[in-house]
Short mmCIF file of C-alpha atoms in Angstrom, two decimals:
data_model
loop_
_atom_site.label_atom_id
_atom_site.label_comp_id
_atom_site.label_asym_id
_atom_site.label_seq_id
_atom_site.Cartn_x
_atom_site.Cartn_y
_atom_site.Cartn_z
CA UNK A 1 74.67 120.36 79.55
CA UNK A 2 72.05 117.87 79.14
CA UNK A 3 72.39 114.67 80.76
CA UNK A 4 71.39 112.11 78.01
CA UNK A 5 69.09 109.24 78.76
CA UNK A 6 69.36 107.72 75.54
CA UNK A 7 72.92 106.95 76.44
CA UNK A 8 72.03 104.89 79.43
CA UNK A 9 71.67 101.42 79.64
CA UNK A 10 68.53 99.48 80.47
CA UNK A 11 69.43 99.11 84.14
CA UNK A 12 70.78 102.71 84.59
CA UNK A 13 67.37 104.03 82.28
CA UNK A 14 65.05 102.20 85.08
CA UNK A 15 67.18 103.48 87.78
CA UNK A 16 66.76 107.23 86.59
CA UNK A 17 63.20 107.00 85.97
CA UNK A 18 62.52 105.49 90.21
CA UNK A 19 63.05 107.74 92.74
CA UNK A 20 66.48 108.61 94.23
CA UNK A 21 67.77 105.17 95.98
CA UNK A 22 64.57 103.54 95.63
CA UNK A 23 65.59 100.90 92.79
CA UNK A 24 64.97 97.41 94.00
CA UNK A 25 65.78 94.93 91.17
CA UNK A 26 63.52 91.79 90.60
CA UNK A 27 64.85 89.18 88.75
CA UNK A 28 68.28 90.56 88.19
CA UNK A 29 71.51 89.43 86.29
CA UNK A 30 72.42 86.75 89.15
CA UNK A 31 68.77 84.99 89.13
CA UNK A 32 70.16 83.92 85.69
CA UNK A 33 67.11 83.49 83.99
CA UNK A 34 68.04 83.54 80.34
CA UNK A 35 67.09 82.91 77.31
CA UNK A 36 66.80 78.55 76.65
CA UNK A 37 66.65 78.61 73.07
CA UNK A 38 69.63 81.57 71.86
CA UNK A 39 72.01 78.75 73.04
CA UNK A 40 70.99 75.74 70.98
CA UNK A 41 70.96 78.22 67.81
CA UNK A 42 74.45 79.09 68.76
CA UNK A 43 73.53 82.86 70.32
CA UNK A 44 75.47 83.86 73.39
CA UNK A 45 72.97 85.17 76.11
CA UNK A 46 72.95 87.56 78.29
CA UNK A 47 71.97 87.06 82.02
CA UNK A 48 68.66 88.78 82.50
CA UNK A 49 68.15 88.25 79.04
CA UNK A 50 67.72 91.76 77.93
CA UNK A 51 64.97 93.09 80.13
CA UNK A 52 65.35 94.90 83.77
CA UNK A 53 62.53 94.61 85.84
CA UNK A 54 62.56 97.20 89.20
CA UNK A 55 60.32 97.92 91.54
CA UNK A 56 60.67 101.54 93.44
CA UNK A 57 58.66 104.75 93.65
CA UNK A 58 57.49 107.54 91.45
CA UNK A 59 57.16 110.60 93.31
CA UNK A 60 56.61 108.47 96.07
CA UNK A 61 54.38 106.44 95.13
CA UNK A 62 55.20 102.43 94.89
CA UNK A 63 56.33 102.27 91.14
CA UNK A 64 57.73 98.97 88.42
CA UNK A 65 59.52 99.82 85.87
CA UNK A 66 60.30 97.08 82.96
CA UNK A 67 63.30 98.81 80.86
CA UNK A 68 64.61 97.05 77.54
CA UNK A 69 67.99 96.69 76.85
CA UNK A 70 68.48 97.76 73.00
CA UNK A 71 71.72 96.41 72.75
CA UNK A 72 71.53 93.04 73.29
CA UNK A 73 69.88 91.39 70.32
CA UNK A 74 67.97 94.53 69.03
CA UNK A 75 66.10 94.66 72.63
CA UNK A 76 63.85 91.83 71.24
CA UNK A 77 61.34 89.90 73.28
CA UNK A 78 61.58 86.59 73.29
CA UNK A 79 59.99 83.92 75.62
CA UNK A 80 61.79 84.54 79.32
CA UNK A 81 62.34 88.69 78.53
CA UNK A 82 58.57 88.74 77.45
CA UNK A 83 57.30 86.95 80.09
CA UNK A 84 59.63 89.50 82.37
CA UNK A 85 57.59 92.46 81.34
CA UNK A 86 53.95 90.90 81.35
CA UNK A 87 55.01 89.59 84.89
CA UNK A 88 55.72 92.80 86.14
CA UNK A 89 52.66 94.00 84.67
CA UNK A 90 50.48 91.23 86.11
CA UNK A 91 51.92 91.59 89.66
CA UNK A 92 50.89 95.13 89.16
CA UNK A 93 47.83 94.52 88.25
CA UNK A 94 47.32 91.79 91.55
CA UNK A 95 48.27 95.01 93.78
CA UNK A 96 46.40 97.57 92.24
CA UNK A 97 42.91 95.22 92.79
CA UNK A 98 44.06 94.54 96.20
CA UNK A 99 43.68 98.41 96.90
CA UNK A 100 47.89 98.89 96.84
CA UNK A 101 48.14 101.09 93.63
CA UNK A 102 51.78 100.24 91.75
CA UNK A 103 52.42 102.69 88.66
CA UNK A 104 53.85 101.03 86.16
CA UNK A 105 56.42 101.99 83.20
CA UNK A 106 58.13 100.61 80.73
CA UNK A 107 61.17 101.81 78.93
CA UNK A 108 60.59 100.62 75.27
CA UNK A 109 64.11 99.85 73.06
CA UNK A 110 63.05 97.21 70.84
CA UNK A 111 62.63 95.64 67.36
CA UNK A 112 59.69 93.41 68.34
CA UNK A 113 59.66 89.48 68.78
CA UNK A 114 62.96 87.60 68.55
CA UNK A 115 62.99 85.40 65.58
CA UNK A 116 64.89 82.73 67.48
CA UNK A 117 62.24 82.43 69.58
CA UNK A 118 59.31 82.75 67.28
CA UNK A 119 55.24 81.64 68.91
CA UNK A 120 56.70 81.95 72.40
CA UNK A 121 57.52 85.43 72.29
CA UNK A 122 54.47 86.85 70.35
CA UNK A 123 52.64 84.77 73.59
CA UNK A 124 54.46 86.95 75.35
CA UNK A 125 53.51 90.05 73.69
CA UNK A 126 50.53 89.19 73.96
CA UNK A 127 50.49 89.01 77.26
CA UNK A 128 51.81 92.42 77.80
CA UNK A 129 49.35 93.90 76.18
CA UNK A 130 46.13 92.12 77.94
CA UNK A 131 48.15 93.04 80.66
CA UNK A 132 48.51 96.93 79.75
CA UNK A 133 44.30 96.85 79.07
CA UNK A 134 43.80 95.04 81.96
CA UNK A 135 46.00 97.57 84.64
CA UNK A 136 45.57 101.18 83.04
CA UNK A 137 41.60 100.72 84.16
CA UNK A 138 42.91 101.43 87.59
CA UNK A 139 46.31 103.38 86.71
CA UNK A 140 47.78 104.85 83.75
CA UNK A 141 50.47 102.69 82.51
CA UNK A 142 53.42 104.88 80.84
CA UNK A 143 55.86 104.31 77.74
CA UNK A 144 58.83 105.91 77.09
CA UNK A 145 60.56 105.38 73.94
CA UNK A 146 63.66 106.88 73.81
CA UNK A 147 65.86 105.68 71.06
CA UNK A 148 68.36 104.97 69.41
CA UNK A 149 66.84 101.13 68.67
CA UNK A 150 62.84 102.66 68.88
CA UNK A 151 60.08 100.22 69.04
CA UNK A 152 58.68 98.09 66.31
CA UNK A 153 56.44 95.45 65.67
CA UNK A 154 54.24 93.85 68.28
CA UNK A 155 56.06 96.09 71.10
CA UNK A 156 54.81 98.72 68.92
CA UNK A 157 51.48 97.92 69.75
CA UNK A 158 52.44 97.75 73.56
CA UNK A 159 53.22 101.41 73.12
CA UNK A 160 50.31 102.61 71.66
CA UNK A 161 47.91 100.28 74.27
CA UNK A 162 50.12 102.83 77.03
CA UNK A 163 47.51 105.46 78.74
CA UNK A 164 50.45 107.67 78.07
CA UNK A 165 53.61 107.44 75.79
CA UNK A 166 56.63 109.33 76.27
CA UNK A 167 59.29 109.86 73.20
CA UNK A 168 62.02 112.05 72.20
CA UNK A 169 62.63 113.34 68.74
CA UNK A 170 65.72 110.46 68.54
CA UNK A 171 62.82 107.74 69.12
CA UNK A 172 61.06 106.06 65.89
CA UNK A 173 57.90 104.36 66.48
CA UNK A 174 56.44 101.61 64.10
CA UNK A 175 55.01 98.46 63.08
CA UNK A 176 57.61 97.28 60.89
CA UNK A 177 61.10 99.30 60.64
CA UNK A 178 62.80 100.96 57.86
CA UNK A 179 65.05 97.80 56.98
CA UNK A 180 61.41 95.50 56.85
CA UNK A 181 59.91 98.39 54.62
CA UNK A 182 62.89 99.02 52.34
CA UNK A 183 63.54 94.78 51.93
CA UNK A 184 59.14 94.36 51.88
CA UNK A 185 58.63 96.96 49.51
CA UNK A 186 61.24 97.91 47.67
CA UNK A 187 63.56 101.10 47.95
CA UNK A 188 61.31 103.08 46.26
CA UNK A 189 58.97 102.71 49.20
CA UNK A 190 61.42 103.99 51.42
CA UNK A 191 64.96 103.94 51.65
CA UNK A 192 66.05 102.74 55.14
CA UNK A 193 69.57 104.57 55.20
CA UNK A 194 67.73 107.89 54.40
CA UNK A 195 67.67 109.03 58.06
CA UNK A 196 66.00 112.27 57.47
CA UNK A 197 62.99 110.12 55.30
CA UNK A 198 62.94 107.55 57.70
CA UNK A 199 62.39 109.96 61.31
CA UNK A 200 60.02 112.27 59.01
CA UNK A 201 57.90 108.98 58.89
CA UNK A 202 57.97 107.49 61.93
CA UNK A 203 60.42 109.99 64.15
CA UNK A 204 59.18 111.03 67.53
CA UNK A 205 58.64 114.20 66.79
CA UNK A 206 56.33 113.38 63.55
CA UNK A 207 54.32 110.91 66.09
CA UNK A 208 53.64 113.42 68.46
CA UNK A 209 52.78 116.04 66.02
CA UNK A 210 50.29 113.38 64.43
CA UNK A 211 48.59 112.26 67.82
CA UNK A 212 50.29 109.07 67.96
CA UNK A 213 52.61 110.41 70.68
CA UNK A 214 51.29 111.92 73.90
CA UNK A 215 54.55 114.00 75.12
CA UNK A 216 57.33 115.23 72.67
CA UNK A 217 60.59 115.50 75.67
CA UNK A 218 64.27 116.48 75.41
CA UNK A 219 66.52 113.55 75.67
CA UNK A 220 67.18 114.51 78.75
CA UNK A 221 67.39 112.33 82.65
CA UNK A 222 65.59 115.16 84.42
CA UNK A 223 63.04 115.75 81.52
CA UNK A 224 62.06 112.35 80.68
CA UNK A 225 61.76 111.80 84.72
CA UNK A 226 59.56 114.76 85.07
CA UNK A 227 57.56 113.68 82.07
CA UNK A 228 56.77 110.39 83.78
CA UNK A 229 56.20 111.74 87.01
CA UNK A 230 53.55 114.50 85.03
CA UNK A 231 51.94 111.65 83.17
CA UNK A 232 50.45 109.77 86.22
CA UNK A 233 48.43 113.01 86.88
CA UNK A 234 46.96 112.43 83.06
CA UNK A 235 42.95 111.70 83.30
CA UNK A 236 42.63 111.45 79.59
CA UNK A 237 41.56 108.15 78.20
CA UNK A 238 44.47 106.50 76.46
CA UNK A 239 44.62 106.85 72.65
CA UNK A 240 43.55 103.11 71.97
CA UNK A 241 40.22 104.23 74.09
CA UNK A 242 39.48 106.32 71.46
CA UNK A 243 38.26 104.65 68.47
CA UNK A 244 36.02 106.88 66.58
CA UNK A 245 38.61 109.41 66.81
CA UNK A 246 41.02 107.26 64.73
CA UNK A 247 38.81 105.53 62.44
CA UNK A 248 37.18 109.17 61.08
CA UNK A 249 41.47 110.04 60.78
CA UNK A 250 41.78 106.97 58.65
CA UNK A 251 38.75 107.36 56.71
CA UNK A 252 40.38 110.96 55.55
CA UNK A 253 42.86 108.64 53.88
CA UNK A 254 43.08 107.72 49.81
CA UNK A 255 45.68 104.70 50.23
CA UNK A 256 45.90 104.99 46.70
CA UNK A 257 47.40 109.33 47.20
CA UNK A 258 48.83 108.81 50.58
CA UNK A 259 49.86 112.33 52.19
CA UNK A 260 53.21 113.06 53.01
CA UNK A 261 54.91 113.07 56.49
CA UNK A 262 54.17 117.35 56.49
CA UNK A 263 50.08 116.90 55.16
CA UNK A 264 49.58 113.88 58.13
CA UNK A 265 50.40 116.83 60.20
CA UNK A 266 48.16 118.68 58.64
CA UNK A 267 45.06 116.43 58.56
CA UNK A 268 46.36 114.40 61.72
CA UNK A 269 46.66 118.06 63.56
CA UNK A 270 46.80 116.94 67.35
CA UNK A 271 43.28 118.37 69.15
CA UNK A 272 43.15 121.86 70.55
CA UNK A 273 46.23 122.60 68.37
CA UNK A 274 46.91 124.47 65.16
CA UNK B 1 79.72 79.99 69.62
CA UNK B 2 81.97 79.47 71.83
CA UNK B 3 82.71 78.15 75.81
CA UNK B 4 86.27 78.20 77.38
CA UNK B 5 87.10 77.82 81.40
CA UNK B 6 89.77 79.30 83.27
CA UNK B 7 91.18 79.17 86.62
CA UNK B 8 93.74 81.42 88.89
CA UNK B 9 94.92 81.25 92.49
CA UNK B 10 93.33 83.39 94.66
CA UNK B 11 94.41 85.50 98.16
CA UNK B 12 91.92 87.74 98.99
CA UNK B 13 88.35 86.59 99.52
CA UNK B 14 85.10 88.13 97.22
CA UNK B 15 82.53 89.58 99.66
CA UNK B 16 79.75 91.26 97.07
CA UNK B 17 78.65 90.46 93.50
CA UNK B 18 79.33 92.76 90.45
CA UNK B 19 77.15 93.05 87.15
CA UNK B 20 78.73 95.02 84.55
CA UNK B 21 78.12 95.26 80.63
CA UNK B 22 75.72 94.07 77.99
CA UNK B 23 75.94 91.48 75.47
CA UNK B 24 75.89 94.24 72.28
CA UNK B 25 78.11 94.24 69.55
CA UNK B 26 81.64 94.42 70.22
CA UNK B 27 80.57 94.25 74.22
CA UNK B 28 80.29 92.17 76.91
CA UNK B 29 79.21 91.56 80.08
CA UNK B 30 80.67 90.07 83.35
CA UNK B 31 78.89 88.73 86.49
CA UNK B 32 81.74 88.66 89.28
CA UNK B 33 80.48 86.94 92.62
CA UNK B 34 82.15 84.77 95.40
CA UNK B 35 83.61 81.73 94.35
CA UNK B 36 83.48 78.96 96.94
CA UNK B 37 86.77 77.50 96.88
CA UNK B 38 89.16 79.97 97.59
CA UNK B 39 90.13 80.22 93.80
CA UNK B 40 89.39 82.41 90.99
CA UNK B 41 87.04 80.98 88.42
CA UNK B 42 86.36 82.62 84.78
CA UNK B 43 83.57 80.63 82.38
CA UNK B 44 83.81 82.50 79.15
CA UNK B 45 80.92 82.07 76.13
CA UNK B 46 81.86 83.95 73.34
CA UNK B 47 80.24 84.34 69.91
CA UNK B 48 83.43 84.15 68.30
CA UNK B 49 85.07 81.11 68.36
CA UNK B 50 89.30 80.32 68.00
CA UNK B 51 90.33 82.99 70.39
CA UNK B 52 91.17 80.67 73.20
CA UNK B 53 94.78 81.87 72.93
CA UNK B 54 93.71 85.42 73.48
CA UNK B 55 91.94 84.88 76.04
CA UNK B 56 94.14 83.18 77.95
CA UNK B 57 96.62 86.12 77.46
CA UNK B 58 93.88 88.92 78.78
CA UNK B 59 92.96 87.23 81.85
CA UNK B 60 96.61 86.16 82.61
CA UNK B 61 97.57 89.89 82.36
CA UNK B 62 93.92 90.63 84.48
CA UNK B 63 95.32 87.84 87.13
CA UNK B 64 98.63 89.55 87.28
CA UNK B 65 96.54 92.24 88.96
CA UNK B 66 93.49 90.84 90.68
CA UNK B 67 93.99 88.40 93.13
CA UNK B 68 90.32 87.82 94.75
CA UNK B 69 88.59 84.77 94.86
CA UNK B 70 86.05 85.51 92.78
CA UNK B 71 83.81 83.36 89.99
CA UNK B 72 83.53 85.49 86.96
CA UNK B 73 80.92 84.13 84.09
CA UNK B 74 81.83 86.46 80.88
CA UNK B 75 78.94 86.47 78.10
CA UNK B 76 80.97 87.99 74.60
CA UNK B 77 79.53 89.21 72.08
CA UNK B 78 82.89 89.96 69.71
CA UNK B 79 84.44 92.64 72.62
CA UNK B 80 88.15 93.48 71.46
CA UNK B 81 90.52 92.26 73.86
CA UNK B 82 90.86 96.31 75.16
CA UNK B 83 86.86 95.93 75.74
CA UNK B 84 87.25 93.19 77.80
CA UNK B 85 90.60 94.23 79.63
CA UNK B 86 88.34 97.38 80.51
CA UNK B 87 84.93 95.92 81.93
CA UNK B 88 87.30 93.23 83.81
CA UNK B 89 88.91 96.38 85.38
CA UNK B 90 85.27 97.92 85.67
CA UNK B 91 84.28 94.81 87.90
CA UNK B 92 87.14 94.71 89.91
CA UNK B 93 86.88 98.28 90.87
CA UNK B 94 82.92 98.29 91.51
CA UNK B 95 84.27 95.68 93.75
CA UNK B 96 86.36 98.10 95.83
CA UNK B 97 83.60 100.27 95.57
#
């Protein structure tokens, strides 16, 4: 029987992806260092305000992992939980210049910014990503998204600055969700309960087979461990390295006819594959 | 929103901390730790307010059970009174743990 990591929580996801008894948590639930703002808009918070930051080892290695927790308000990113993650990723950053390599992950469950919080947590985002440029030049920095929340908006852009990205065919991976789409655009655009339209858009498996995914994995502990533990090996330049590649994909594009989810496939067709 | 404060006699001393829980709909977490006076402490914040009554009734029944002295901060986020009967239990026996 599989042993489902979508299940887990945030800490128990960052836990699975470390090395056996190596999860050291920074920050954690007692440190109390939540959320200012939920409060005076009348939000209860939660104590580590939706983001577990561990440090640990991959393969043993000295490893961080920065895991989201979906389930507290969408697993958005607000000033203290974004400042969590590009923290993490700074401190990285400090060792890996100082000659002590730290590979970094992060565990992405998340609908983007938190409204509440507005300017101070797209600062924080984009933080996290100057921070993701800034440390994959000396290690690859990996995403998992794993579902069921996936990851939207500016976190989506977090994911695709990874060297490598990790999702299962559960995850969904986009700037703006379904429910932005559907109330944006209208339901003729796309109709957000219409789960079968909504992962053949932006479904792990459809962003994998359309080069926007690096690894396609099982939602699985073991897998999605192994997976990490593969992608530090990785010496390909991330995807967001490769420029020309994307902008000849895009210029294949009529707006005006877009293809459907099966002809992306087609015309996206991941290199070296049929 | 929500905050309500509760207190219980206490025999047995708290030695470690507990975190169980997340703040997701219909859940709730609770932070169990030491409390330095020798009685049992519970801070609730809920998002749904008029249930002080309820409450009450839970951790009375919880009490009836538990008798560490122990501060307990509960963050709610609309948790049936089962839910929280459960992660209360959780706590206490990742405490014996």
């Amino acid at each position: 029987m599989r042993d489902s990591f979508i299940e887990l929580r945030a800490r128990e996801r960052a836990r699975a992806i470390l090395d056996a008894d190596t999860f050291r948590e920074l920050l954690g639930p007692f440190d109390r260092m939540k959320s200012p703002w939920l409060p005076l808009q009348g939000v209860v918070t939660q104590a580590d305000d939706g983001v577990v930051v561990a440090r640990g080892r991959v393969d043993g290695k000295p490893a961080v992992v920065a895991a989201i927790e979906g389930a507290y308000q969408g697993g958005s990113i607000g000033e203290v939980s974004g400042a969590k993650i590009a923290g993490a990723l700074e401190l990285a950053l400090r060792d890996c210049e100082r000659g002590r390599p730290v590979r970094p992950v992060l565990v992405l469950e998340t609908g983007g910014v938190r409204l509440q919080e507005a300017n101070l947590g797209l600062a924080a985002i984009a933080e996290i990503h100057a921070a993701i440029v800034a440390l994959r030049r000396h290690v690859p920095v990996v995403g998992v998204v794993a579902g069921l929340v996936g990851c939207f908006g500016g976190m989506s852009l977090a994911a695709a600055l990874c060297s490598r990205l990790i999702v299962t065919r559960q995850a969904r991976l986009g700037m703006n969700g379904p429910e932005v789409i559907e109330q944006e655009a209208g339901i003729a655009e796309l109709d957000s309960m219409d789960g079968a339209e909504v992962w053949g858009l932006m479904g792990g498996e459809q962003r994998h087979a359309t080069g926007l995914a690096d690894v396609l994995v099982e939602d699985d502990v073991g897998a999605i461990a192994a997976q990490v533990r593969e992608a530090f090996n990785t010496t390909a330049p991330p995807r967001s390295e490769q420029v020309q590649v994307f902008c000849r994909r895009l210029a294949g594009i009529d707006p005006g006819h877009p293809p459907s989810p099966k002809a992306l496939r087609t015309l996206w067709a991941r290199e070296g594959e049929p | 929103m929500e905050s309500l404060s509760f207190s219980y006699p206490a025999r047995e001393a708290v030695a470690s901390r507990v975190h169980v829980g997340v703040v997701g709909s219909g859940d709730l977490e609770v932070l169990l730790e030491p409390s330095p006076d020798g009685r049992a402490h519970v801070t609730v914040t809920t998002s749904v307010p008029g249930f002080g009554a309820v409450w009450k009734n839970v951790l009375d029944r919880f009490f009836s059970r538990f008798d560490g002295a122990a501060a307990i901060e509960i963050n709610d986020f609309g948790a049936t009174p089962g839910v929280v009967m459960l992660r209360l239990e959780q706590a206490a026996e990742a405490l014996r743990a």
